[in-house]
Amino acid sequence: MSERRGHPKEIVEDIRAAERLEWWNIGWTITIIAVMGLAMGSSQAMRTAWVEDALGLVPPIAFLVAARYEERASDAHFHYGFDRVNGLGFLIAAVALAAVGLLLFKDAVTALTTAEHVTIGSVRIWGHDVWLGWAMMGAQAYATIPPLIIGRKELPLAKRLRDKLLHTDALMNKANWQTGVAGFLGVAGLGFGWWWADSGAAILISASIIWDGWKALKIATSELVDGVPCALEEPKLSAEAKAVSTALRKEFPKSKVLLRETGRYIRAEVIGVKAPEEFDTKRFEIPGLKDRWRLESIAFRP
């Protein structure tokens, strides 16, 4: 986010911190994918967790690409700049999350209903038979640590920046460490002879993915079709949008106030009123609006 837009210093610092965190996220996720791939075997829960870990690369990559485009000024082809690139990345992450969740749910249910018995073999090391399930559980345990740390660091940044793409990534990391725990229990269940534990864990994991994907998809779609500015976690009017709408309706009682969201910014339009002389969007008093930088513009249409 560039200083050219007049953002507060702390907001600029937050976006830079989020970019650094996403680079760490990508690096750690690649190591997790490698470790999980080596230890996966024939476990359905491990396969589900591995696919979700691979999917976890989509949000941080989309965030970094969007952050670079947001720096660009408007040009001859994009008169309104590139604020919506963040929303586009959010939509891509949401679609991928929901689609893969449905696919994995189908595979897990099929394995459970057909009573598919997964076996985990052993390997002989230094004259001793070692159950490969230990390697799987070790990989799952490792896969829970980076997402737990990174996700907890992302959430406060996402809330301060009102960045839904970053928030989705934080939820993805939350799902990833929960996936690790569920996969660990699924493999342990196989060790006790519970053949259904592996597929059962995979169903729980994929159901969580589908739910998160569905919520994100509704919010992302609403934003890209000029819906009202939504809250981070649910498709309802955000507190900032309510404050803007209330202030404008009070100032211009005979007007119609329209709001839309472009990326993390709010744009308002007042219908049926001529623009007052020397009206300054940045100086217009809006009680309850803490993050003033989010209000990009107020337009008037008589």
XYZ file of C-alpha atoms in Angstrom:
302
model
C 0.000 0.000 0.000
C 1.577 3.216 -1.066
C 1.871 6.384 0.991
C 0.570 8.279 -2.060
C -3.018 7.550 -0.938
C -2.467 9.356 2.341
C -2.898 6.331 4.603
C -1.872 6.559 8.244
C 1.681 5.420 8.940
C 0.506 2.480 11.034
C -1.641 1.159 8.169
C 1.302 1.309 5.771
C 3.421 -0.553 8.328
C 0.706 -3.179 8.767
C 0.524 -3.939 5.035
C 4.297 -4.314 4.870
C 4.207 -6.624 7.890
C 1.466 -8.675 6.208
C 3.577 -9.020 3.051
C 6.564 -10.276 5.055
C 4.327 -12.702 6.920
C 2.935 -14.091 3.662
C 6.441 -14.774 2.343
C 7.136 -16.741 5.523
C 3.793 -18.471 5.063
C 4.699 -19.627 1.553
C 8.115 -20.873 2.679
C 6.799 -22.883 5.612
C 3.874 -24.267 3.583
C 6.261 -25.631 0.944
C 8.196 -27.520 3.631
C 4.941 -28.911 5.054
C 3.807 -30.086 1.611
C 7.129 -31.874 1.123
C 7.053 -33.576 4.535
C 3.392 -34.594 4.212
C 3.952 -35.923 0.681
C 6.810 -38.151 1.835
C 4.818 -39.571 4.761
C 1.355 -39.730 3.112
C 1.158 -43.415 2.163
C -2.385 -44.657 1.496
C -4.087 -42.722 4.293
C -7.194 -40.820 3.184
C -6.872 -38.339 6.047
C -3.233 -37.711 5.136
C -4.163 -37.234 1.489
C -6.909 -34.780 2.438
C -4.560 -32.852 4.703
C -1.863 -32.775 2.000
C -4.260 -31.349 -0.593
C -5.466 -28.710 1.864
C -1.865 -27.756 2.653
C -1.169 -27.384 -1.081
C -4.321 -25.290 -1.420
C -2.980 -23.126 1.384
C -0.506 -21.594 -1.069
C -3.298 -19.877 -3.026
C -4.279 -17.093 -0.553
C -0.732 -15.862 0.278
C 0.276 -15.815 -3.388
C -2.946 -13.998 -4.308
C -2.364 -11.492 -1.493
C 1.174 -10.682 -2.606
C 0.082 -10.249 -6.236
C -2.842 -8.035 -5.200
C -0.587 -5.921 -2.966
C 1.712 -5.206 -5.896
C -1.169 -4.219 -8.192
C -2.727 -1.974 -5.559
C 0.442 0.113 -5.660
C -0.239 1.044 -9.281
C -1.943 4.290 -10.200
C -4.881 4.469 -12.611
C -4.017 4.448 -16.298
C -5.670 4.707 -19.721
C -7.240 1.249 -19.426
C -8.070 1.230 -15.709
C -9.445 4.643 -14.791
C -10.377 3.572 -11.255
C -7.054 1.946 -10.429
C -6.584 -1.607 -9.182
C -8.392 -1.641 -5.844
C -10.526 -4.605 -6.900
C -7.502 -6.862 -7.453
C -7.619 -7.713 -3.760
C -11.274 -8.736 -4.152
C -10.429 -10.809 -7.220
C -7.758 -12.668 -5.265
C -10.288 -13.197 -2.485
C -12.726 -14.745 -4.966
C -10.054 -17.062 -6.413
C -9.127 -18.296 -2.945
C -12.788 -18.809 -1.994
C -13.630 -20.773 -5.161
C -10.577 -23.007 -4.793
C -11.343 -23.617 -1.131
C -14.973 -24.596 -1.711
C -14.334 -26.715 -4.836
C -11.501 -28.764 -3.355
C -13.464 -29.219 -0.136
C -16.363 -30.747 -2.077
C -14.038 -33.049 -4.015
C -12.298 -34.288 -0.882
C -15.628 -34.787 0.896
C -16.806 -36.980 -1.985
C -13.638 -39.103 -1.866
C -13.830 -39.554 1.904
C -17.535 -40.491 1.893
C -16.945 -42.993 -0.923
C -14.116 -44.634 1.032
C -16.291 -44.831 4.160
C -19.433 -46.181 2.490
C -17.485 -48.843 0.599
C -15.794 -49.883 3.856
C -12.358 -49.373 2.351
C -9.789 -50.715 4.835
C -6.603 -48.675 4.803
C -3.507 -50.461 5.991
C -0.283 -48.854 7.105
C 2.759 -51.003 6.645
C 6.092 -51.186 8.402
C 9.680 -50.688 7.392
C 12.680 -52.509 8.787
C 15.275 -50.167 10.319
C 18.415 -51.499 12.046
C 16.833 -54.911 12.483
C 13.553 -53.601 13.914
C 10.128 -53.301 12.284
C 8.977 -49.678 12.554
C 5.319 -48.835 11.899
C 5.039 -46.117 9.217
C 2.167 -44.563 11.113
C 4.723 -42.961 13.435
C 6.178 -41.056 10.486
C 2.674 -39.985 9.439
C 1.803 -38.708 12.894
C 5.144 -36.927 13.120
C 4.437 -35.193 9.807
C 0.953 -34.197 10.985
C 2.375 -32.808 14.221
C 4.901 -30.724 12.272
C 2.155 -29.502 9.925
C 0.208 -27.968 12.838
C 2.944 -25.654 14.137
C 3.605 -23.064 11.350
C -0.095 -22.546 10.479
C -0.947 -22.074 14.154
C 1.706 -19.373 14.591
C 1.178 -17.595 11.255
C -2.623 -17.686 11.437
C -2.615 -16.060 14.890
C -0.362 -13.282 13.584
C -2.505 -12.723 10.477
C -5.844 -12.225 12.230
C -5.084 -8.895 13.972
C -3.480 -7.540 10.779
C -6.510 -8.558 8.709
C -8.864 -6.830 11.159
C -6.882 -3.584 11.190
C -6.539 -3.558 7.397
C -10.088 -4.830 6.792
C -8.489 -7.211 4.312
C -10.781 -10.140 3.513
C -8.129 -11.971 1.494
C -5.704 -11.872 4.422
C -8.527 -12.890 6.753
C -9.342 -15.860 4.516
C -5.692 -16.891 4.658
C -5.806 -16.706 8.459
C -8.869 -18.977 8.430
C -7.063 -21.307 6.015
C -4.167 -21.576 8.427
C -6.597 -22.242 11.248
C -8.150 -25.031 9.179
C -4.679 -26.378 8.384
C -3.607 -26.828 11.987
C -6.997 -28.313 12.851
C -6.527 -30.621 9.889
C -3.189 -31.688 11.331
C -4.806 -32.583 14.637
C -7.656 -34.478 12.956
C -5.231 -36.328 10.664
C -3.051 -37.255 13.625
C -6.059 -38.772 15.391
C -7.151 -40.543 12.192
C -3.796 -42.272 11.740
C -3.692 -43.120 15.448
C -7.135 -44.685 15.070
C -5.842 -46.930 12.294
C -3.110 -48.066 14.663
C -5.805 -49.219 17.087
C -7.570 -51.105 14.310
C -10.378 -48.605 13.749
C -10.577 -48.773 9.940
C -13.235 -46.049 9.798
C -11.158 -43.489 11.729
C -9.123 -42.439 8.683
C -12.106 -41.661 6.441
C -14.055 -40.198 9.342
C -11.282 -37.705 10.041
C -11.101 -36.853 6.328
C -14.864 -36.102 6.279
C -14.548 -33.736 9.242
C -11.619 -31.957 7.609
C -13.331 -31.542 4.240
C -16.596 -30.382 5.850
C -14.672 -27.609 7.591
C -13.079 -26.608 4.267
C -16.475 -26.478 2.534
C -18.001 -24.301 5.256
C -15.161 -21.776 5.206
C -15.190 -21.749 1.399
C -18.941 -21.161 1.243
C -18.828 -18.190 3.625
C -15.874 -16.648 1.785
C -17.519 -17.218 -1.597
C -20.688 -15.339 -0.605
C -18.731 -12.326 0.629
C -16.356 -12.273 -2.366
C -19.215 -12.508 -4.867
C -21.091 -9.713 -3.128
C -18.076 -7.423 -3.344
C -17.364 -8.040 -7.030
C -20.960 -7.314 -8.068
C -20.936 -3.970 -6.222
C -22.565 -5.259 -3.075
C -22.572 -3.219 0.112
C -19.356 -3.297 2.178
C -19.503 -6.516 4.203
C -18.034 -7.472 7.547
C -14.943 -9.676 7.563
C -16.605 -12.892 8.672
C -20.151 -12.710 7.350
C -22.113 -11.218 4.418
C -23.768 -8.361 6.304
C -23.224 -4.604 6.300
C -19.987 -3.675 8.070
C -19.907 -1.246 10.992
C -17.892 1.277 8.959
C -20.461 1.210 6.138
C -23.285 1.757 8.632
C -21.495 4.811 10.041
C -20.989 6.322 6.556
C -24.599 5.659 5.535
C -26.019 7.096 8.762
C -23.946 10.287 8.526
C -24.861 10.917 4.874
C -28.569 10.268 5.410
C -28.555 12.684 8.340
C -26.727 15.375 6.338
C -28.833 14.855 3.192
C -32.219 13.550 4.461
C -34.002 13.734 1.083
C -31.335 11.773 -0.763
C -30.724 8.120 -1.528
C -27.365 6.814 -0.307
C -25.638 3.978 -2.170
C -22.539 2.176 -0.908
C -20.150 -0.251 -2.580
C -16.868 -1.855 -1.716
C -13.735 -2.019 -3.852
C -11.095 -4.107 -2.149
C -10.718 -2.721 1.360
C -12.172 0.686 0.418
C -15.683 2.122 0.686
C -17.191 4.353 -1.978
C -20.440 6.245 -1.368
C -22.818 7.939 -3.779
C -25.526 10.412 -2.807
C -28.452 10.390 -5.261
C -30.801 13.361 -5.741
C -28.535 16.012 -4.270
C -26.213 18.511 -5.901
C -22.691 18.486 -4.492
C -22.321 21.241 -1.875
C -19.732 23.879 -2.650
C -16.265 23.124 -1.272
C -17.399 19.709 -0.016
C -14.388 17.724 1.244
C -14.808 13.980 1.712
C -11.903 13.787 4.131
C -13.298 16.548 6.346
C -16.918 15.419 6.356
C -17.712 14.402 9.917
C -18.752 10.759 10.303
C -19.373 9.715 13.926
C -18.319 6.136 14.676
C -15.976 5.779 11.695
C -12.623 4.892 13.239
C -10.811 3.818 10.067
C -11.273 7.010 8.073
C -8.747 5.889 5.449
C -11.240 3.275 4.216
C -13.614 5.942 2.830
C -12.227 6.426 -0.656
C -14.825 8.839 -2.057
C -18.272 10.424 -1.772
C -19.882 11.236 -5.131
C -23.064 13.226 -5.804
C -25.616 12.595 -8.561
C -28.453 15.186 -8.755
